[in-house]
Tab-separated table of C-alpha atoms in Angstrom:
chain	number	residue	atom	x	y	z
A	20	UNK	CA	0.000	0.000	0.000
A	21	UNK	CA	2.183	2.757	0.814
A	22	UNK	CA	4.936	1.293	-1.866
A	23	UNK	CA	2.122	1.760	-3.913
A	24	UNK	CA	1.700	5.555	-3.025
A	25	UNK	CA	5.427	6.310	-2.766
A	26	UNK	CA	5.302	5.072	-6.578
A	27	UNK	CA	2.413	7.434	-7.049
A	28	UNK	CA	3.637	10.535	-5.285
A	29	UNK	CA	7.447	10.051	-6.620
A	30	UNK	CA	6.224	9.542	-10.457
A	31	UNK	CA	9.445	11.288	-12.435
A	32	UNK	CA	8.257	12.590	-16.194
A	33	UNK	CA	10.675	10.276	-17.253
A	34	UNK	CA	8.479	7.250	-16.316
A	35	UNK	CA	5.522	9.188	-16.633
A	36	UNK	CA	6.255	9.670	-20.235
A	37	UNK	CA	6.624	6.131	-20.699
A	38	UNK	CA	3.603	5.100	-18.957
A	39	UNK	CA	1.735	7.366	-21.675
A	40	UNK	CA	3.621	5.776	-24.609
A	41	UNK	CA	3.138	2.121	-22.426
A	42	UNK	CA	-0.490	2.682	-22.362
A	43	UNK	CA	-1.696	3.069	-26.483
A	44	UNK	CA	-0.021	-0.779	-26.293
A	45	UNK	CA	-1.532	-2.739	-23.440
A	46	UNK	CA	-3.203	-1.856	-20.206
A	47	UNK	CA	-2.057	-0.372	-17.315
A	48	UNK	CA	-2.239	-1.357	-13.846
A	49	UNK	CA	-4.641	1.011	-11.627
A	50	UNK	CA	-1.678	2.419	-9.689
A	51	UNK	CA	0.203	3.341	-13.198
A	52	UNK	CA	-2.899	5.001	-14.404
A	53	UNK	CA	-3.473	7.279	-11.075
A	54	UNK	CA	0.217	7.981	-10.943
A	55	UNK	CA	0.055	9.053	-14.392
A	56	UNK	CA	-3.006	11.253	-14.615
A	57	UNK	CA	-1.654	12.654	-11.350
A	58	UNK	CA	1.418	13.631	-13.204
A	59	UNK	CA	-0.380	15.250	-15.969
A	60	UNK	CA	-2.035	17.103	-13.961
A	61	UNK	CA	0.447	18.963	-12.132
A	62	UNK	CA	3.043	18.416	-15.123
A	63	UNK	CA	2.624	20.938	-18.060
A	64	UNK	CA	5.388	18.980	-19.860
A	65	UNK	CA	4.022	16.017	-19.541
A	66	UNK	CA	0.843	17.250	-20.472
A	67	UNK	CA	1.945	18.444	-24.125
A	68	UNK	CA	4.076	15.164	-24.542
A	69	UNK	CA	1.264	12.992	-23.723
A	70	UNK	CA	-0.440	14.879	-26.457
A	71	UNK	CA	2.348	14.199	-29.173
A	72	UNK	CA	2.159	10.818	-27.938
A	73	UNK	CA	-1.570	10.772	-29.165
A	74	UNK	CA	-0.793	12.010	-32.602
A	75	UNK	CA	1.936	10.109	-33.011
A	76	UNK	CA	-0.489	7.370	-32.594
A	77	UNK	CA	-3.168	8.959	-35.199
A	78	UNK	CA	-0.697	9.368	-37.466
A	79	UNK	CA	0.959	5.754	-36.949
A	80	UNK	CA	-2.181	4.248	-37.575
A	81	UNK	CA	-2.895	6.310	-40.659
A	82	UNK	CA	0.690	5.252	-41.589
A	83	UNK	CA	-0.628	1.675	-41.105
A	84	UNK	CA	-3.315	1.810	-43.266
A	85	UNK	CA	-1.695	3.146	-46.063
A	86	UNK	CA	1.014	1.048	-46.156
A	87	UNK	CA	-0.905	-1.748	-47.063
A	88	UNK	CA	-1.480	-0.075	-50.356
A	89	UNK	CA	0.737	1.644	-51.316
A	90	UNK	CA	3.908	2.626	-48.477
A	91	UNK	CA	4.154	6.327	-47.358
A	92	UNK	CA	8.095	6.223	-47.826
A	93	UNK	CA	9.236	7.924	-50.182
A	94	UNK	CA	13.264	8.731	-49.154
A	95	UNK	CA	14.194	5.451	-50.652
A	96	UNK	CA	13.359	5.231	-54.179
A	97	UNK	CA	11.932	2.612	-56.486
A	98	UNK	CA	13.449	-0.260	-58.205
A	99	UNK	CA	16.490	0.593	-60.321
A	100	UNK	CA	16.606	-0.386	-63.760
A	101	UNK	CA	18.681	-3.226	-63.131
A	102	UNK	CA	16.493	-4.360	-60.512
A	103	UNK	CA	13.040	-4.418	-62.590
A	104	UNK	CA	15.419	-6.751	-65.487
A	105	UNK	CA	15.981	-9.461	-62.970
A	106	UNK	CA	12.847	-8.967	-61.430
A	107	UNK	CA	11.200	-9.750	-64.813
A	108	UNK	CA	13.586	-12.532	-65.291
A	109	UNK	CA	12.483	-14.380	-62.657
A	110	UNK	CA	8.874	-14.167	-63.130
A	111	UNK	CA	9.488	-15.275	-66.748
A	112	UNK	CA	12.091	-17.834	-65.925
A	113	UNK	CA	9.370	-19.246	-63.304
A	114	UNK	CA	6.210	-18.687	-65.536
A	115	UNK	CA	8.113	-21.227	-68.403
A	116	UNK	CA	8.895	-23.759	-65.978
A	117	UNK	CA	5.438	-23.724	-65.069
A	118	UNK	CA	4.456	-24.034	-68.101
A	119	UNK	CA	6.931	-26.664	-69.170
A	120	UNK	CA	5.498	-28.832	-66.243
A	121	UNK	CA	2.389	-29.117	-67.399
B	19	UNK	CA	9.111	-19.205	-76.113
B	20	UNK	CA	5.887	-16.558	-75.838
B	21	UNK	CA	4.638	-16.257	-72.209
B	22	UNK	CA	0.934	-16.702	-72.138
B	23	UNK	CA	-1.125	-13.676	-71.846
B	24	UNK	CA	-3.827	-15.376	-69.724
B	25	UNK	CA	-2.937	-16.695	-66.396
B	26	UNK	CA	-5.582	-19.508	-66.319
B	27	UNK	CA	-8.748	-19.850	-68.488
B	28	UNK	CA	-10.654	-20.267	-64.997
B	29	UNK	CA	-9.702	-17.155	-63.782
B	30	UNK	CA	-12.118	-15.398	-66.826
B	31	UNK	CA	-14.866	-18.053	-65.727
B	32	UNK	CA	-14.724	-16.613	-62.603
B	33	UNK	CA	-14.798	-12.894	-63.023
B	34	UNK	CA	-18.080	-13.007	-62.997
B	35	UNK	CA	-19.056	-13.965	-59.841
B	36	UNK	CA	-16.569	-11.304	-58.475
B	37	UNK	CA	-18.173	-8.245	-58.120
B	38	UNK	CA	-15.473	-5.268	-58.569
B	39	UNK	CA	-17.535	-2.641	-55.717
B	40	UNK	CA	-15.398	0.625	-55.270
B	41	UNK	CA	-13.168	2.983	-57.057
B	42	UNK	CA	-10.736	3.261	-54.572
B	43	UNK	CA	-9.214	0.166	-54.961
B	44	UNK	CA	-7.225	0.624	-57.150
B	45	UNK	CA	-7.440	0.001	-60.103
B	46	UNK	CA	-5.291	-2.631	-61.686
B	47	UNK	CA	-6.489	-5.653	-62.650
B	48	UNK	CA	-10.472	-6.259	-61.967
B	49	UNK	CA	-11.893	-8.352	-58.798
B	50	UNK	CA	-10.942	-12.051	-58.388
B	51	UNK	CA	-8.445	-11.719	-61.601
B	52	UNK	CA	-4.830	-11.053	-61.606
B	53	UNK	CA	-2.873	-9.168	-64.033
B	54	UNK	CA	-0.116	-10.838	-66.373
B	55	UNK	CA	2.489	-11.645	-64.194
B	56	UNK	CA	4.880	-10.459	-67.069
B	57	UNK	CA	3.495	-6.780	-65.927
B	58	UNK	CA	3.585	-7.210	-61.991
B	59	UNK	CA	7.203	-5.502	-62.043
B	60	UNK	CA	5.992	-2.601	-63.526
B	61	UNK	CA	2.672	-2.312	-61.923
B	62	UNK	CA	3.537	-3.122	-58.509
B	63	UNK	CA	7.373	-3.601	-58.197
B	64	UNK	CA	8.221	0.391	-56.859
B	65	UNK	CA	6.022	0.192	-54.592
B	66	UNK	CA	6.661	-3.696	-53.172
B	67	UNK	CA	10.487	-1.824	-52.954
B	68	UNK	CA	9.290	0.795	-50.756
B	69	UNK	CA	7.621	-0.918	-48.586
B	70	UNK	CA	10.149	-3.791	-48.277
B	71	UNK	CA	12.922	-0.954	-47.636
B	72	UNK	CA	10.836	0.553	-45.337
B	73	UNK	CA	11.169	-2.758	-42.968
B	74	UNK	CA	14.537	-3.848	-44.055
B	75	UNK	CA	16.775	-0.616	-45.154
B	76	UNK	CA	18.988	-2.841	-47.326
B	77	UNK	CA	18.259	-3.238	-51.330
B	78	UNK	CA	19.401	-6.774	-51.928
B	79	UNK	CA	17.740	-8.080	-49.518
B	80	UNK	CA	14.511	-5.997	-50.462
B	81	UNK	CA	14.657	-6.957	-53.679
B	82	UNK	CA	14.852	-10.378	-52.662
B	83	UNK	CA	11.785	-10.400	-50.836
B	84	UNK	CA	10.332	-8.775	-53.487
B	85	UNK	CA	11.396	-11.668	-55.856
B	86	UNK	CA	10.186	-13.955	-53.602
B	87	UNK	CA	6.549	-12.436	-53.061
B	88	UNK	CA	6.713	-12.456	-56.684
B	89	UNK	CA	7.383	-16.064	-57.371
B	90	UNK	CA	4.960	-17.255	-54.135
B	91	UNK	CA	2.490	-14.843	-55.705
B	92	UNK	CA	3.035	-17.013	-59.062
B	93	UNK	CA	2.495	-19.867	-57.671
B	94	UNK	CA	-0.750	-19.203	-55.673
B	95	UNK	CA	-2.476	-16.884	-58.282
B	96	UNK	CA	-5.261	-19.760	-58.158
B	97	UNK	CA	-6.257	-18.370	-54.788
B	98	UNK	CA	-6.532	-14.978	-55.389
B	99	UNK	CA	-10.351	-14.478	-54.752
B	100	UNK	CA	-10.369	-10.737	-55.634
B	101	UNK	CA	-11.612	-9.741	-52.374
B	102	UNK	CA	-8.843	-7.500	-51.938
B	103	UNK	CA	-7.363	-5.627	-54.528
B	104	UNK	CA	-4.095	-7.044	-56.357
B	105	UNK	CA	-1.876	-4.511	-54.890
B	106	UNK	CA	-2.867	-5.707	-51.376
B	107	UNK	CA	-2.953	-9.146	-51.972
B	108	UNK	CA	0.917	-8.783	-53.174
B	109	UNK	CA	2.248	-6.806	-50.200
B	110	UNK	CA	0.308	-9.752	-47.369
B	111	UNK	CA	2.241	-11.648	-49.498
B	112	UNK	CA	5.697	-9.696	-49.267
B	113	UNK	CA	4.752	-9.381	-45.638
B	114	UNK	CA	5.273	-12.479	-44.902
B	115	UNK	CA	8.307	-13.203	-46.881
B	116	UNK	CA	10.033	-10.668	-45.128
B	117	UNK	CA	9.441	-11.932	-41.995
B	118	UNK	CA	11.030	-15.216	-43.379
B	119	UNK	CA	14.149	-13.181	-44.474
B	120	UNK	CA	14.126	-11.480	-41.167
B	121	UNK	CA	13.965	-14.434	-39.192
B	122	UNK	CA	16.847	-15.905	-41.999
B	123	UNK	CA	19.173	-13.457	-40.981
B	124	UNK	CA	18.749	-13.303	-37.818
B	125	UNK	CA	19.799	-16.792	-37.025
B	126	UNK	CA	22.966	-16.074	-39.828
B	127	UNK	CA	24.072	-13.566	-37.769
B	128	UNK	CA	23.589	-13.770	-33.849
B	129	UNK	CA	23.717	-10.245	-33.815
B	130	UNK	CA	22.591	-9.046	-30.172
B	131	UNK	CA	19.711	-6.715	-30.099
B	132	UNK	CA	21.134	-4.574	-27.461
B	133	UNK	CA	18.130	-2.754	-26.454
B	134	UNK	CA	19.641	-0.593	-23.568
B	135	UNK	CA	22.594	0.563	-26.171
B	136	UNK	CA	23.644	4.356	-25.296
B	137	UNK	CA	20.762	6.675	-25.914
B	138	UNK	CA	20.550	10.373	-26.001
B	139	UNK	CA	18.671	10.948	-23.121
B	140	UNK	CA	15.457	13.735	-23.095
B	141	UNK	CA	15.784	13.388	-19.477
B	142	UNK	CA	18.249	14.126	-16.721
B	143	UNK	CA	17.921	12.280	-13.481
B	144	UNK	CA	14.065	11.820	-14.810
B	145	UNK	CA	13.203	15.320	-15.383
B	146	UNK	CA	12.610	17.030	-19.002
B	147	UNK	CA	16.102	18.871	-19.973
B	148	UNK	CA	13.938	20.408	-22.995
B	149	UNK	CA	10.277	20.700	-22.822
B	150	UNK	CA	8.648	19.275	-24.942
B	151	UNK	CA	6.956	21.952	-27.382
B	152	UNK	CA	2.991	21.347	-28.106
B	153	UNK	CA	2.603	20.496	-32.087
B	154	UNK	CA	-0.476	22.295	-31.995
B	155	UNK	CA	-1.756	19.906	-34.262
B	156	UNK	CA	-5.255	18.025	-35.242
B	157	UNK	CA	-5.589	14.538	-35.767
B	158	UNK	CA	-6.674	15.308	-39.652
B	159	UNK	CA	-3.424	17.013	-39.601
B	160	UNK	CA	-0.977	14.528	-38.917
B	161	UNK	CA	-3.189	12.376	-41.386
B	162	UNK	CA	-2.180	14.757	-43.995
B	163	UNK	CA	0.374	13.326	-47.169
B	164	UNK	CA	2.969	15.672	-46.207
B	165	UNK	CA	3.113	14.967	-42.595
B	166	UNK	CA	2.989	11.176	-43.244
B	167	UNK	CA	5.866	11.277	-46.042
B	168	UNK	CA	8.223	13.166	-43.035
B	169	UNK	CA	6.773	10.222	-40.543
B	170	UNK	CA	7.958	7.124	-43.486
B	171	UNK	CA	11.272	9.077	-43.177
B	172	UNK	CA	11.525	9.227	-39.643
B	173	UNK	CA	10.352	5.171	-39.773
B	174	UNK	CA	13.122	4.850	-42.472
B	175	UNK	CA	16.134	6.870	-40.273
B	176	UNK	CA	15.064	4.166	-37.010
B	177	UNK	CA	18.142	2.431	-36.233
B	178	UNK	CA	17.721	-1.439	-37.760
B	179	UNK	CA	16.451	-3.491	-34.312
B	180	UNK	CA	14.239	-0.503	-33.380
B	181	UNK	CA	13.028	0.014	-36.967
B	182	UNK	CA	12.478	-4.089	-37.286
B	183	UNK	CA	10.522	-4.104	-34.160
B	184	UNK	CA	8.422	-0.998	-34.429
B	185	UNK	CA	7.816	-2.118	-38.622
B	186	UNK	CA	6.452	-6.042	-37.138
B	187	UNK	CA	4.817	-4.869	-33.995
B	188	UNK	CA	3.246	-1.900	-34.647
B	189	UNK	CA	2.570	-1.527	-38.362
B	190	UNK	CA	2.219	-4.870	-39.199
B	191	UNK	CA	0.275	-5.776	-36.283
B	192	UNK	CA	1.917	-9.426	-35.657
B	193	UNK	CA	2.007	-10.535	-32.674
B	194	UNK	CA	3.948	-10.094	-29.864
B	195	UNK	CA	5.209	-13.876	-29.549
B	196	UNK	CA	6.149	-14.110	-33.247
B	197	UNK	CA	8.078	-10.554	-33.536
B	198	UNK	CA	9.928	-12.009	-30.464
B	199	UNK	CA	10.617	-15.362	-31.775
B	200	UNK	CA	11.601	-13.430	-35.064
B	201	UNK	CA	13.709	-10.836	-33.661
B	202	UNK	CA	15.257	-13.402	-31.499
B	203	UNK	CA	14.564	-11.245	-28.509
B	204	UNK	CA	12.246	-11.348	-25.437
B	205	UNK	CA	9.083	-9.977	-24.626
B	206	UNK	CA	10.685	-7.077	-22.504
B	207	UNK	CA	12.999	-6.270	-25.120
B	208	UNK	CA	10.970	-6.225	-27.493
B	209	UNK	CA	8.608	-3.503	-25.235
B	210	UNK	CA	11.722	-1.539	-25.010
B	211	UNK	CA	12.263	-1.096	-28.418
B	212	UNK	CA	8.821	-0.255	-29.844
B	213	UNK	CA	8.789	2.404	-26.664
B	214	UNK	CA	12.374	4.029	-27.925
B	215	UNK	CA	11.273	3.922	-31.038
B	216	UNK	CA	8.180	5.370	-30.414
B	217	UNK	CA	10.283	8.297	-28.440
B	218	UNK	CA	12.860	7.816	-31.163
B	219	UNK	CA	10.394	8.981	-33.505
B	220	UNK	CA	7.940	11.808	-31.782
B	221	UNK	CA	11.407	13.136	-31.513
B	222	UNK	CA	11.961	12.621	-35.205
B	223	UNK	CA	9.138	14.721	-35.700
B	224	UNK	CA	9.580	17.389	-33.815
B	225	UNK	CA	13.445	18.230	-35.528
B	226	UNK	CA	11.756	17.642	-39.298
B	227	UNK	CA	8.181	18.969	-38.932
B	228	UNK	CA	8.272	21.464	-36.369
B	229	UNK	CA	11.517	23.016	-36.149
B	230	UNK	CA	12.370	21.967	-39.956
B	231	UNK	CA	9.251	23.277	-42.223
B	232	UNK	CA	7.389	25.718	-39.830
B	233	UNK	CA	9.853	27.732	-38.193
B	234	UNK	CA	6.910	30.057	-36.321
């Protein structure tokens, strides 16, 4: 019990911060939640990073959805020239085998 | 030696049963029929890349998976029901054969996955040495193309364990015991490197959106 409201009391934005990222991935346990919101509500900070936690979450699942279509990266380029060639090979290669087995 | 032009006469039998519902699939190839696999490079290979480098960060061994998807994708075109468009259907394919390469190289190389490796800290002695600056931002913002090609970026600049974790875990949505048994790391470990990642990345943001493009 009073472990339980040390923990509480002594919450650091350190650990508060990572309860907040902790939390859009499983549950937390009752005294992690209390300590938390208890944080945030004394802790501007923490406050304002617990909010870029929550878009960072928006936009990773935005990010998530896309990707299955077509992938939001677009640093890396596509396929070079040489690539698509034995690419193509292959599937043709494989495609006449296939064909040849039948 | 003239590749066929139709992949199997049962696939046109079948096309009508399929009923092709909504534009924003896109468009290639209609429902429950596949393109000619002599045109998959072209129509889907950039984007099987990107997605594939996304996760893996090295071109051989993203073009291997792609090759791979490619050939499995060959070989099971008979199941492709058309409920999903093609484009789809290839990258759950690719999906999958990258966690096969993944798992591959991990065993190769018993690299550790040393998740408490040096880190520049945000905190000192558990406080905030910067505070952390409010983005000021709407959720329909950060859904926005521009702030989602920065985001792929940051994903992309993730150092490799972090990147492999987050990219499985998170994105991909598998499981925690298979990323683990995948990775080759535990259940902890794994926690603690979606969570720096996670950090790794909100930081990300705020150096390439905030201070970067809209220097208010």
């Amino acid at each position: 019990m009073f472990r339980k409201l040390w923990y509480i009391l002594n919450l650091r934005c350190e650990e508060a911060d990572r309860l907040r990222s902790q939390q859009s991935l499983e549950p937390l346990t009752r005294a992690e939640r209390v300590a938390m919101s208890l944080h945030q509500l004394v802790c501007k900070s923490c406050r304002i990073a617990a909010k870029q936690i929550r878009l960072l979450d928006d936009a990773i699942s935005k990010l998530r959805d896309d990707s299955t279509v077509a992938p939001a990266a677009e640093t890396s380029g596509g396929l070079s020239t040489d690539a698509s060639d034995r690419l193509g090979a292959a599937i043709r290669h494989a495609q006449e085998s296939e064909e040849n087995a039948e | 030696m003239s590749p066929t032009t139709l992949n199997n006469p049962d696939d046109l039998n079948r096309e009508g049963t399929a009923t092709p519902t909504n534009a924003s699939v896109s468009s290639i190839g209609a429902a429950g029929q596949l393109s000619d696999p002599s045109r998959w490079v072209e129509l889907h290979g950039d984007a099987m890349f990107r997605f594939a480098m996304l996760r893996v960060k090295r071109a051989d061994i993203a073009e291997e998976a792609v090759q791979d998807a490619f050939l499995a994708a060959l070989t099971a075109r008979s199941s492709f029901d058309g409920r999903s468009s093609e484009r789809t259907w290839m990258i759950g394919i690719l999906r999958y054969k990258l966690i096969d390469l993944l798992r591959k190289r991990q065993r190769d190389s018993d690299r550790i996955v040393s998740a408490g490796a040096a880190e520049t800290s945000m905190f000192d002695h558990g406080i905030w040495i910067q505070r952390p600056k409010d983005w000021n931002l709407a959720a329909s913002d950060v859904e926005g193309e521009e702030f989602q090609r920065v985001l792929g970026g940051c994903v992309e600049a993730l150092p490799g364990p972090m990147r492999e974790a987050f990219c499985l875990r998170i994105l991909d949505e598998i499981p925690s015991d298979d990323v683990c048994k995948c990775l080759d790391v535990t259940a902890t470990n794994l926690w603690t490197l979606v969570h720096r990642a996670k950090l790794r990345l909100r930081a990300c943001l705020t150096k390439r959106w905030f201070d970067g493009e809209k220097t208010s």
